[in-house]
XYZ file of C-alpha atoms in Angstrom:
453
model
C -49.868 71.996 25.340
C -46.161 71.495 24.715
C -45.374 73.667 27.728
C -47.458 71.454 30.006
C -45.728 68.316 28.734
C -42.398 69.921 29.568
C -43.625 70.771 33.052
C -44.840 67.232 33.702
C -41.525 65.894 32.358
C -39.614 67.674 35.151
C -38.325 64.934 37.509
C -40.703 64.522 40.431
C -43.341 66.959 39.125
C -46.026 64.414 38.149
C -45.890 62.511 41.498
C -45.946 65.832 43.364
C -49.088 67.027 41.581
C -50.790 63.638 42.001
C -50.152 63.331 45.737
C -50.978 66.967 46.405
C -54.272 66.627 44.488
C -55.343 63.752 46.756
C -54.494 65.637 49.938
C -55.839 68.951 48.672
C -59.183 67.429 47.683
C -59.562 66.001 51.187
C -58.567 69.284 52.850
C -61.022 71.207 50.670
C -63.832 68.894 51.769
C -62.972 69.109 55.492
C -65.407 71.972 56.169
C -68.237 70.147 54.387
C -67.457 66.890 56.242
C -67.669 68.600 59.628
C -70.865 70.378 58.588
C -72.516 67.134 57.562
C -71.380 65.430 60.780
C -72.824 68.150 63.023
C -76.131 68.276 61.115
C -76.650 64.558 60.470
C -74.584 62.941 63.223
C -75.184 65.263 66.174
C -78.664 66.353 64.949
C -77.864 70.017 65.494
C -78.625 73.170 63.489
C -76.733 74.591 60.554
C -75.742 77.486 62.798
C -73.932 75.076 65.092
C -72.279 73.513 62.039
C -71.186 76.979 60.962
C -69.454 77.468 64.324
C -67.339 74.350 63.798
C -66.541 75.388 60.222
C -65.571 78.881 61.393
C -63.244 77.442 64.049
C -61.498 75.245 61.457
C -61.175 78.151 59.019
C -59.742 80.438 61.709
C -57.161 77.805 62.555
C -56.220 77.484 58.899
C -55.770 81.244 58.553
C -53.567 81.515 61.667
C -51.588 78.335 61.092
C -50.539 79.038 57.500
C -47.641 81.456 58.149
C -46.585 79.619 61.326
C -46.241 76.293 59.519
C -44.551 78.011 56.583
C -41.942 79.539 58.859
C -41.448 76.152 60.530
C -40.849 74.560 57.116
C -38.218 77.202 56.336
C -36.439 76.626 59.639
C -36.959 72.946 60.534
C -37.416 71.281 57.175
C -40.354 69.786 55.320
C -40.432 66.238 56.722
C -40.441 67.349 60.357
C -43.447 69.615 59.830
C -45.289 67.010 57.747
C -44.839 64.264 60.346
C -46.161 66.514 63.126
C -49.175 67.692 61.139
C -50.007 64.203 59.830
C -50.007 62.845 63.379
C -52.235 65.702 64.538
C -54.747 65.101 61.714
C -54.867 61.365 62.438
C -55.708 62.006 66.103
C -58.348 64.633 65.285
C -60.323 62.730 62.626
C -60.253 59.488 64.593
C -61.714 61.272 67.637
C -64.373 63.351 65.815
C -67.224 60.820 66.339
C -66.680 60.676 70.113
C -66.244 64.395 70.857
C -69.114 66.487 72.273
C -69.957 69.677 70.439
C -68.121 72.113 72.734
C -64.871 70.181 72.608
C -65.287 69.626 68.858
C -65.209 73.390 68.264
C -61.882 73.757 70.088
C -60.459 70.625 68.479
C -61.437 71.951 65.031
C -59.481 75.141 65.695
C -56.435 73.084 66.718
C -56.833 70.896 63.637
C -56.827 74.011 61.469
C -53.617 75.184 63.102
C -51.997 71.801 62.380
C -53.514 71.166 58.957
C -51.066 69.521 56.544
C -49.649 72.488 54.548
C -50.208 70.921 51.127
C -50.999 74.017 48.975
C -48.085 76.196 50.205
C -45.613 73.303 50.064
C -46.730 72.447 46.527
C -46.240 76.052 45.399
C -42.859 76.252 47.074
C -41.733 72.994 45.447
C -42.941 74.122 42.022
C -40.922 77.336 42.348
C -37.811 75.306 43.226
C -38.224 72.647 40.519
C -38.932 74.941 37.562
C -37.233 77.831 35.820
C -38.627 81.351 35.682
C -39.951 80.748 32.155
C -41.743 77.555 33.218
C -43.369 78.882 36.382
C -46.378 80.523 34.774
C -47.469 77.237 33.188
C -46.619 75.302 36.370
C -48.598 77.648 38.613
C -51.475 77.518 36.112
C -51.536 73.731 36.568
C -51.513 74.256 40.337
C -54.474 76.639 40.158
C -56.375 74.213 37.909
C -55.648 71.499 40.466
C -57.192 73.696 43.149
C -60.324 74.284 41.077
C -60.715 70.541 40.465
C -60.338 69.824 44.169
C -63.123 72.302 44.990
C -65.332 70.666 42.370
C -64.670 67.065 43.496
C -64.128 67.191 47.269
C -67.362 68.696 48.668
C -69.511 66.823 46.133
C -68.007 63.468 47.122
C -68.509 64.233 50.826
C -72.187 65.147 50.335
C -72.779 61.999 48.277
C -71.061 59.756 50.826
C -72.896 61.415 53.734
C -76.185 60.534 52.065
C -75.180 56.904 51.483
C -72.834 56.181 54.425
C -72.840 57.222 58.078
C -71.346 60.650 59.003
C -68.807 58.855 61.198
C -67.549 56.887 58.222
C -67.257 60.078 56.171
C -65.104 61.709 58.864
C -62.830 58.669 59.128
C -62.509 58.346 55.352
C -61.645 62.001 54.901
C -59.083 61.822 57.699
C -57.506 58.784 56.050
C -57.201 60.722 52.769
C -55.549 63.687 54.524
C -53.084 61.397 56.328
C -52.307 59.465 53.125
C -51.668 62.656 51.172
C -49.412 64.126 53.867
C -47.468 60.881 54.254
C -47.018 60.625 50.488
C -45.721 64.184 50.362
C -43.256 63.376 53.159
C -42.016 60.336 51.235
C -41.509 62.395 48.090
C -39.718 65.130 50.067
C -39.632 67.561 47.113
C -36.944 70.263 47.031
C -38.077 73.623 48.343
C -35.103 75.663 47.127
C -33.281 75.684 43.829
C -29.901 73.973 44.044
C -26.961 76.016 42.867
C -25.256 73.143 41.070
C -28.246 72.056 39.016
C -30.342 75.176 38.615
C -29.958 77.471 35.592
C -27.990 80.657 35.694
C -30.941 82.907 36.559
C -31.779 80.704 39.572
C -28.324 80.510 41.117
C -28.808 83.821 42.859
C -31.750 82.348 44.761
C -29.769 79.263 45.738
C -26.857 81.367 46.970
C -29.232 83.667 48.864
C -30.828 80.660 50.531
C -27.458 79.264 51.521
C -26.418 82.613 52.981
C -29.164 82.492 55.608
C -32.700 83.650 56.232
C -33.254 87.334 55.415
C -35.039 89.703 57.750
C -38.812 89.778 57.304
C -38.834 93.508 56.667
C -36.543 92.949 53.672
C -39.292 91.172 51.669
C -42.592 91.754 53.516
C -43.053 95.254 52.177
C -45.707 97.243 50.364
C -45.572 95.077 47.236
C -46.124 91.855 49.180
C -48.997 93.324 51.189
C -50.591 94.488 47.943
C -50.460 90.957 46.512
C -51.848 89.461 49.733
C -54.688 91.972 49.601
C -55.477 90.857 46.051
C -55.346 87.198 47.139
C -57.906 88.047 49.841
C -60.081 89.898 47.343
C -60.020 87.028 44.848
C -61.302 84.399 47.266
C -63.789 86.861 48.770
C -65.272 87.268 45.312
C -65.327 83.547 44.527
C -66.914 82.465 47.803
C -69.510 85.223 47.470
C -70.388 84.074 43.947
C -71.163 80.561 45.215
C -73.642 81.931 47.756
C -75.170 84.348 45.246
C -75.802 81.466 42.807
C -77.769 79.555 45.435
C -79.744 82.662 46.491
C -80.626 83.584 42.890
C -81.871 80.119 42.015
C -83.759 79.788 45.288
C -85.753 82.929 44.472
C -86.861 81.425 41.156
C -87.526 77.975 42.590
C -84.631 76.359 40.687
C -82.206 75.700 43.525
C -81.819 72.071 42.418
C -79.864 73.347 39.393
C -77.255 75.082 41.562
C -74.874 72.133 41.254
C -74.988 72.411 37.452
C -74.217 76.143 37.526
C -71.329 75.612 39.948
C -69.994 72.820 37.711
C -70.086 75.150 34.675
C -68.240 77.759 36.738
C -65.538 75.226 37.621
C -65.109 73.960 34.053
C -64.756 77.531 32.765
C -62.125 78.191 35.429
C -60.151 75.108 34.399
C -60.234 76.184 30.745
C -59.144 79.713 31.619
C -56.270 78.457 33.752
C -54.986 76.133 31.033
C -55.178 78.898 28.438
C -53.370 81.364 30.702
C -50.532 78.895 31.202
C -49.667 78.818 27.484
C -49.565 82.584 27.001
C -46.242 84.066 25.943
C -46.124 86.511 28.868
C -47.695 87.036 32.266
C -50.398 89.598 32.945
C -50.469 91.863 36.028
C -52.409 90.443 38.949
C -54.388 93.649 39.450
C -55.520 93.577 35.809
C -56.769 89.977 35.989
C -58.554 90.622 39.285
C -60.122 93.793 37.876
C -61.432 91.890 34.861
C -62.753 89.184 37.188
C -64.665 91.803 39.172
C -66.042 93.496 36.038
C -67.454 90.310 34.493
C -69.008 89.327 37.854
C -71.015 92.542 38.330
C -73.791 91.818 35.763
C -74.150 88.063 36.456
C -77.199 88.652 38.672
C -79.190 89.956 35.706
C -79.638 86.336 34.550
C -82.733 84.868 36.146
C -83.168 81.301 34.896
C -80.528 78.651 35.389
C -79.585 78.255 31.663
C -78.788 81.961 31.357
C -76.996 81.863 34.695
C -74.777 79.081 33.324
C -73.856 81.374 30.434
C -73.314 84.386 32.710
C -70.879 82.662 35.079
C -68.562 81.561 32.249
C -66.748 84.917 32.350
C -66.273 84.708 36.111
C -64.917 81.195 35.862
C -62.676 82.057 32.911
C -60.737 84.645 34.951
C -60.782 82.787 38.290
C -57.902 80.324 37.844
C -55.662 82.808 35.941
C -56.052 85.319 38.780
C -55.159 82.715 41.417
C -52.191 81.613 39.301
C -50.962 85.208 38.934
C -51.226 85.735 42.701
C -49.118 82.636 43.345
C -46.505 83.613 40.781
C -46.196 87.145 42.150
C -45.816 85.958 45.746
C -43.135 83.485 44.661
C -41.273 86.196 42.736
C -41.318 88.730 45.578
C -40.222 86.342 48.343
C -36.598 85.189 48.703
C -35.936 81.456 48.520
C -35.137 81.215 52.248
C -38.499 82.757 53.234
C -40.732 81.380 50.491
C -42.448 78.958 52.850
C -43.622 81.735 55.153
C -44.725 83.804 52.153
C -46.751 80.877 50.775
C -48.293 80.437 54.222
C -49.303 84.097 54.284
C -50.904 83.655 50.879
C -52.880 80.641 52.097
C -53.990 82.602 55.168
C -55.150 85.535 53.055
C -57.115 83.230 50.777
C -58.645 81.355 53.717
C -59.733 84.655 55.261
C -61.314 85.634 51.957
C -63.247 82.376 51.779
C -64.432 82.848 55.365
C -65.559 86.473 54.991
C -66.844 86.425 51.411
C -70.062 84.525 52.102
C -71.153 86.694 55.106
C -70.361 89.881 53.165
C -72.409 88.820 50.164
C -75.149 87.476 52.451
C -75.590 90.906 54.013
C -75.831 92.448 50.538
C -78.465 89.886 49.509
C -80.531 90.491 52.651
C -80.345 94.259 52.149
C -81.316 94.199 48.457
C -82.018 91.334 46.045
C -80.075 88.148 45.162
C -78.572 89.963 42.161
C -76.975 92.341 44.673
C -74.822 89.458 45.877
C -73.023 89.297 42.523
C -72.632 93.076 42.552
C -71.140 93.000 46.055
C -68.731 90.213 45.089
C -67.651 92.059 41.952
C -67.151 95.327 43.837
C -65.017 93.524 46.428
C -62.779 92.231 43.640
C -62.551 95.659 42.001
C -61.655 97.297 45.322
C -58.848 94.802 45.939
C -57.571 95.223 42.358
C -57.569 99.025 42.674
C -55.692 98.874 45.971
C -53.124 96.483 44.494
C -52.615 98.715 41.468
C -52.136 101.836 43.592
C -49.723 100.187 46.029
C -47.445 98.529 43.472
C -44.053 100.088 42.776
C -41.859 100.117 39.651
C -39.092 97.464 39.425
C -35.881 98.221 41.298
C -33.742 96.973 38.403
C -34.952 99.589 35.970
C -36.596 96.951 33.784
C -39.803 97.175 31.833
C -42.997 98.102 33.625
C -44.798 95.008 34.747
C -41.709 92.801 34.652
C -40.794 90.403 37.433
C -39.310 92.231 40.374
C -36.770 90.103 42.154
C -35.901 90.258 45.809
C -32.448 91.575 46.667
C -30.828 92.389 50.021
C -31.141 95.953 51.227
C -27.455 96.655 50.642
C -27.660 95.238 47.137
C -30.615 97.456 46.316
C -28.868 100.464 47.802
C -25.734 99.810 45.831
C -27.490 98.761 42.632
C -25.507 100.992 40.280
C -23.455 99.953 37.246
C -19.739 99.720 37.902
C -17.982 102.604 36.236
C -14.558 102.497 37.828
C -12.417 105.607 38.458
C -13.164 108.579 36.306
C -10.567 109.139 33.661
C -9.754 112.207 31.614
C -9.887 111.806 27.841
C -6.528 111.008 26.249
C -5.070 114.091 24.619
C -1.447 113.098 24.215
C 1.575 114.497 26.129
C 1.075 117.861 27.647
C 3.160 120.506 25.977
C 4.610 123.548 27.660
C 3.913 126.925 26.058
C 6.668 128.304 23.806
C 9.094 130.603 25.658
C 11.906 132.787 24.414
C 15.416 131.820 25.570
C 16.685 133.689 28.626
C 18.954 136.587 27.555
C 19.200 138.524 30.793
C 17.519 141.794 31.677
C 16.343 143.823 28.796
C 18.064 147.162 28.457
C 16.687 150.132 26.772
C 18.802 151.608 24.046
C 18.997 155.314 23.148
C 19.395 156.154 19.619
C 22.159 158.685 19.027
C 22.847 159.466 22.697
C 24.997 158.095 25.486
C 23.624 156.039 28.276
C 22.621 158.188 31.231
C 23.951 157.423 34.606
C 22.026 157.517 37.844
């Protein structure tokens, strides 16, 4: 745990993780809060609640890269103040909006959601060295798992004890407080050339030189990582639904919360262990292992065996999310890291939105155990695609090493300097030996006079 103590000792790291955990927990519970309000407050069906949740999720997926690009161009505080104001207006007006307007307002709220996860990842990349980032991103992934464990559970408990209106106002207050706290901290989003170590100065100088073209970093490698980010959350959201369906078939649905809690604890343990490893593992390998251990989970029928079966899935969940974040941060230049983090958040949001319907279709077409198989196959497909699309490093380094972004001209001219070609030293050049000039050679005739013409 020495590595984690060093991470938390970085100036500003502990307040950043604390404030982001508050805001992230509230954002994670936003879908559940709207669901409970529509069902309990408006007395409508779960299908109507799903429409509001889908509108919010679609806004989150579309707004991620837009807000990330705005952070890169306009600065962090400007974007945070705009999004915090938008969230305050939305959550205050939720109890007075009719259903039709609530759907549109939820989409707008998703577009203007406080970009806590991408900003936290961007700040971690700027505040840590390359050697520290794996442990730092592992802490960030563990933070995400804890927020998913705490947020929805607290909302459900409060909805049962307090009015749905109060739940909406309380969650909005938490989102606003987290965004305002992040704006007050104003963490650095790019490494500073004067204070960063030698291996980070290239990023600082690249950021100062200006924003690179999108085609310079949004290439095949980045799309492969985004595909794996989508596959990871598709798998995880499908597993949650498959747990409920499996226990419902056996009449043990009341134990679903226990199984999900075991899944979350295993994920936290796996993330912490991954952060102390001596080297990073490829994202496609972690995602492939996550898919493999998920395939046979449906064979467990009773809830105690299901708790044991989901340990493997949870153990590889946080490490895979951490590897995705680290790879995206390594492929994106410092000046475009906000947009890249927004694309990652959009890919993960899309996976969460599509994972449950995909697994639901598999469950309806077969048995509840087929939901785990469908989720595992989705993860394996994304891992295979990421493995096939990846390219070797441009710097000629070891396979699997960190590939750094470089301008197109730098990559084109990436050859060692050899200088002008020189001939080997052989000493002064010597002329061949010649006889001294003695005039034209005349033939002599032995014993006879020289003949005339």
